XYZ file of N, CA and C in Angstrom:
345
model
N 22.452 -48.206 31.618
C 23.283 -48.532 32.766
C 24.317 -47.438 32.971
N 24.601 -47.234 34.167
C 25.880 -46.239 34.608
C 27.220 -46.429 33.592
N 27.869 -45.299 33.604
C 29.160 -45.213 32.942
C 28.945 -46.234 31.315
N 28.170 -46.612 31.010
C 28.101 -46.936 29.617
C 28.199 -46.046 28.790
N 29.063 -46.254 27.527
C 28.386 -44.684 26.567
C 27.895 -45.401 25.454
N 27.418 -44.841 24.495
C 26.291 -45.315 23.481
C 27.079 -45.210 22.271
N 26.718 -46.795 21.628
C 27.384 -46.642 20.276
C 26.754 -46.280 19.115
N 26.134 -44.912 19.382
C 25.230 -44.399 18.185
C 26.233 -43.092 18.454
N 26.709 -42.439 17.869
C 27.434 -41.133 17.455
C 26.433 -40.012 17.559
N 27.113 -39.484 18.028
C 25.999 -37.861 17.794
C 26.010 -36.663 16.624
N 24.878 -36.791 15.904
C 24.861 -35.954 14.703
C 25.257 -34.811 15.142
N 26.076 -34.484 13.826
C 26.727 -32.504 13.971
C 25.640 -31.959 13.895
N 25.434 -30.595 14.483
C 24.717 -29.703 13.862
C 25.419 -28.612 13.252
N 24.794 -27.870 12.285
C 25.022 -26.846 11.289
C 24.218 -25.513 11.483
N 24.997 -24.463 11.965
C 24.546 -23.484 12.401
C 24.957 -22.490 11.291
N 23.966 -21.749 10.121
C 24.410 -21.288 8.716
C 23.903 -19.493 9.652
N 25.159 -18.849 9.719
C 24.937 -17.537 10.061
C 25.178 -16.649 8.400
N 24.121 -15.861 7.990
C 23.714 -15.263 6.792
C 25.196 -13.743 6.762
N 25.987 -13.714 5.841
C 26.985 -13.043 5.834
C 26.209 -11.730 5.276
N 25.660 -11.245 4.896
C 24.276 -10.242 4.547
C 23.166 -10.794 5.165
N 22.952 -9.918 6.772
C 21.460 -9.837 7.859
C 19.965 -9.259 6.366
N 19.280 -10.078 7.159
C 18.456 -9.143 6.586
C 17.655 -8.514 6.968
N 16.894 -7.542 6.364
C 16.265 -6.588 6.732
C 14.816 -6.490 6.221
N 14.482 -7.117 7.632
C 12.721 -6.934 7.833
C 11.927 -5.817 7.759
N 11.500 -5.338 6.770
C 10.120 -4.118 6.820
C 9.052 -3.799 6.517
N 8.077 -3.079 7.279
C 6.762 -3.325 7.743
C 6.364 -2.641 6.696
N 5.305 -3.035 5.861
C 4.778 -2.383 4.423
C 4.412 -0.982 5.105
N 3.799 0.107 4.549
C 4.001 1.065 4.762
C 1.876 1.232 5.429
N 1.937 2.278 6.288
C 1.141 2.432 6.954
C -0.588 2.766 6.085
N -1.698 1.952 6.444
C -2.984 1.911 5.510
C -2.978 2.877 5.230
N -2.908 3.858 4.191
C -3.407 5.206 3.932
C -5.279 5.694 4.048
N -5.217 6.898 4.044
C -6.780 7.324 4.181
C -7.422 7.872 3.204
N -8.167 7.586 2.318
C -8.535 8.659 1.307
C -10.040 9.553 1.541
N -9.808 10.575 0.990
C -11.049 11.911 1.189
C -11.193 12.426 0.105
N -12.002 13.563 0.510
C -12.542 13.994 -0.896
C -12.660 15.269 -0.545
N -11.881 16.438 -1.398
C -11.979 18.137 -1.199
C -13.336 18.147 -1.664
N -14.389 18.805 -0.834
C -15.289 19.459 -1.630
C -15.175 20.773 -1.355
N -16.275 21.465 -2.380
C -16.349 22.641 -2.676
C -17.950 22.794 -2.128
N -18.492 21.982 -2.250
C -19.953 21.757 -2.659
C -20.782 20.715 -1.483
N -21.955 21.015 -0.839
C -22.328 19.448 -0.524
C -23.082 19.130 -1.504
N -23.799 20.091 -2.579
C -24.058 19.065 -3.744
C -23.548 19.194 -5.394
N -22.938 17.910 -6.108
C -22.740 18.199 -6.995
C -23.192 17.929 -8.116
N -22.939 18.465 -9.351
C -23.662 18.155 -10.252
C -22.752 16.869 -11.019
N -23.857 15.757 -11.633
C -22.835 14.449 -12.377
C -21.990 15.293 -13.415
N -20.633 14.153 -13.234
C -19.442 14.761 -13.625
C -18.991 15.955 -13.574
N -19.515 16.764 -12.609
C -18.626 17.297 -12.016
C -17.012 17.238 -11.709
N -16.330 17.913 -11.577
C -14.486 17.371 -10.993
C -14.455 17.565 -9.384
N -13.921 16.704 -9.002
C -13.963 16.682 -7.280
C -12.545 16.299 -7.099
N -11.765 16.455 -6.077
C -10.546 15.807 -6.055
C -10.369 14.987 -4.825
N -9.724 13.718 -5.288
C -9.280 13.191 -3.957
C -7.923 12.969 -3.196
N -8.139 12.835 -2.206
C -6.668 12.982 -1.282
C -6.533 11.718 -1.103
N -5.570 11.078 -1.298
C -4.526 9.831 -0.476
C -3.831 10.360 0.751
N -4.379 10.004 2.181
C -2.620 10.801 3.081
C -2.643 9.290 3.690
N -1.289 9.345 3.722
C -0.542 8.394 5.032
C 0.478 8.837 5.645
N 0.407 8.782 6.777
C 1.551 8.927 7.886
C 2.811 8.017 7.664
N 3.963 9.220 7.907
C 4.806 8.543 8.053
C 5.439 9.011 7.001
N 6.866 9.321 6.750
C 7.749 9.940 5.877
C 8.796 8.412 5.307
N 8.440 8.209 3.855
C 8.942 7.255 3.156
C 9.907 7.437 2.067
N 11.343 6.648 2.013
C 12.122 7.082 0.815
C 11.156 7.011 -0.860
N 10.978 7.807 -1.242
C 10.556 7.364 -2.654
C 8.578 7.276 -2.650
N 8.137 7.570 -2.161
C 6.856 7.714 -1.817
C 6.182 7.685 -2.817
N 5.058 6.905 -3.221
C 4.180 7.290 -4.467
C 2.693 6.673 -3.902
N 2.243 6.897 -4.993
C 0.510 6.539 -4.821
C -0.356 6.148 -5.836
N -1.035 4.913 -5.542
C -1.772 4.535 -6.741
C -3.423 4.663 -6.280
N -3.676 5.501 -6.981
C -5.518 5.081 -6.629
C -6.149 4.269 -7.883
N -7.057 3.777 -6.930
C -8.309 2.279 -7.448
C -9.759 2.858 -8.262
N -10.388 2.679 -8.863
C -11.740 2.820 -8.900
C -12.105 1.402 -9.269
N -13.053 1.470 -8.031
C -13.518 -0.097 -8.213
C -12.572 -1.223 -8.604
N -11.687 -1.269 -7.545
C -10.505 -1.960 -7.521
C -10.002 -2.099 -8.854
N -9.586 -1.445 -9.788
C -9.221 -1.316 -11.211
C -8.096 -0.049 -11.014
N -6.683 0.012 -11.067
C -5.649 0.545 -11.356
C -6.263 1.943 -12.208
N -6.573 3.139 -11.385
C -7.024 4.271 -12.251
C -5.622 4.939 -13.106
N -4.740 5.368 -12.901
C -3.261 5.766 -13.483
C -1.925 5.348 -13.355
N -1.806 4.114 -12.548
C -0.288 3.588 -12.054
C -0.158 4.854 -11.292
N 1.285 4.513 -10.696
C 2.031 5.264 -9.495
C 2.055 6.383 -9.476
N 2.093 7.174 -8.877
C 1.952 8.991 -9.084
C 2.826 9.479 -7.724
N 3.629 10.571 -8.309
C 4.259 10.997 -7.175
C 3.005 12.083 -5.912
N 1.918 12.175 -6.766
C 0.788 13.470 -6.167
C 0.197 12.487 -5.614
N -0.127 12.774 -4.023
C -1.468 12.276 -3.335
C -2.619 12.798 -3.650
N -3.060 13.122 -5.018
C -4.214 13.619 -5.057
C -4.372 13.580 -6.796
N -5.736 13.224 -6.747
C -6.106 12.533 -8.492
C -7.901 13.329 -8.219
N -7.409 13.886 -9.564
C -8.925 14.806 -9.635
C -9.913 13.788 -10.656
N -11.219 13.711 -10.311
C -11.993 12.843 -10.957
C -13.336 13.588 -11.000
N -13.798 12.685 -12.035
C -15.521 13.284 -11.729
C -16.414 12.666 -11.471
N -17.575 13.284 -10.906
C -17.967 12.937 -9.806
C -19.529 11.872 -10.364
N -19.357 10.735 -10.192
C -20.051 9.986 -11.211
C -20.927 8.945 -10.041
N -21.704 8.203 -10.784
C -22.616 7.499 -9.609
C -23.738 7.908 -9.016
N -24.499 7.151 -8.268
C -25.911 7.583 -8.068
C -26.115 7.317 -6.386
N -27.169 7.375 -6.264
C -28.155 7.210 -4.776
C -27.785 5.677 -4.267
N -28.324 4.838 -5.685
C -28.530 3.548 -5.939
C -27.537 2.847 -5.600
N -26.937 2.077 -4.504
C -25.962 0.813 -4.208
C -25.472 0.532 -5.770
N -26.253 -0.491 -6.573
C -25.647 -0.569 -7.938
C -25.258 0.095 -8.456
N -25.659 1.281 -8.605
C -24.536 2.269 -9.495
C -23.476 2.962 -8.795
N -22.924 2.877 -7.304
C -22.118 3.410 -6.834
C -20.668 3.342 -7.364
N -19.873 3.948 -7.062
C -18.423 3.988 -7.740
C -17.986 4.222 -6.130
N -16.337 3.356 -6.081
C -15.369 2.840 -5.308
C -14.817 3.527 -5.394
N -13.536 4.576 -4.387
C -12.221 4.815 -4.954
C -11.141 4.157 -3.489
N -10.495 3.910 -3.869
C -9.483 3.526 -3.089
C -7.884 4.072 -3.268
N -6.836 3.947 -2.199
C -5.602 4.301 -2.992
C -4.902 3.372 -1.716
N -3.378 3.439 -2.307
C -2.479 3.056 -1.600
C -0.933 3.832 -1.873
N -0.577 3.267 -1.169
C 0.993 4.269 -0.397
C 2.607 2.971 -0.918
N 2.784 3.474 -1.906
C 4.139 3.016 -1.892
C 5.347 3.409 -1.279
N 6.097 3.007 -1.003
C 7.838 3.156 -0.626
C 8.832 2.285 -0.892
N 10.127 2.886 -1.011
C 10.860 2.459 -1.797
C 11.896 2.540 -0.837
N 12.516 0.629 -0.196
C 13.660 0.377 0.624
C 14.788 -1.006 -0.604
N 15.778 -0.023 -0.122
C 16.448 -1.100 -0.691
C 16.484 -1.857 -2.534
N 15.870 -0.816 -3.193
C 15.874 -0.754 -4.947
C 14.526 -2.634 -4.676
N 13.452 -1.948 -3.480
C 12.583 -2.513 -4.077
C 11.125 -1.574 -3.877
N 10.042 -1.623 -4.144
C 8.908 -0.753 -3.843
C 7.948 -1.736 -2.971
N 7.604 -1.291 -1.830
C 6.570 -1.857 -1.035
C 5.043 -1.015 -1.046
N 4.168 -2.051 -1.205
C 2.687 -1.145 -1.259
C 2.426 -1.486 -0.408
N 1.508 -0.736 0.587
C 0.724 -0.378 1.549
C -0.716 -1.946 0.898
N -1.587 -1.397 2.310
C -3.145 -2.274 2.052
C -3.624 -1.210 1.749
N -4.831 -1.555 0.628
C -5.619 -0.179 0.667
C -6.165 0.389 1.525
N -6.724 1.603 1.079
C -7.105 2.655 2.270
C -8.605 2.196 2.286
């Protein structure tokens, strides 16, 4: 009905503004990995080297490469890990390498997705 007011009270609300914003950031860009050759063919175990690059200039930058998703050396300040050159024709015996791109905001380290 008109001009009535309601005897239910109206809940406060609580508006919590953060006295330290924080700061949203985008993991660091997929890196690409390659392979220097020398050779188009090599002989098994051979040494071949591979490149990690990613774009984009990061405080504290490092790089971890994979073989067969297995942690080959922890973090490395070098985009590039020399290996040999192992594996066959055969799907089953193939060997993986992968890497990724760390950076370092704020005394924490963010990894990239693999490459």
């Amino acid at each position: 009905t008109d001009g009535e007011t309601s005897d239910t009270p109206e809940k406060p609300t609580l508006t919590v503004m953060p006295t330290n914003p924080i700061d949203l950031q985008d993991r660091p860009v997929t890196p690409t990995i390659s392979v220097t050759h020398d050779y188009a063919v090599y002989i098994r175990n051979e040494p071949v080297t591979l490149w990690c690059s990613a774009s984009g200039s990061y405080n504290g930058k490092m790089y971890s490469f994979y073989k067969d998703q297995s942690e080959n050396q922890g973090k490395q300040t070098s985009n590039q890990l020399r290996v040999n050159a192992t594996g066959s024709i055969a799907s089953s015996n193939s060997v993986s390498y992968t890497c990724t791109v760390w950076k370092q905001e704020s005394h924490r380290e963010i990894e990239s997705l693999p490459s």
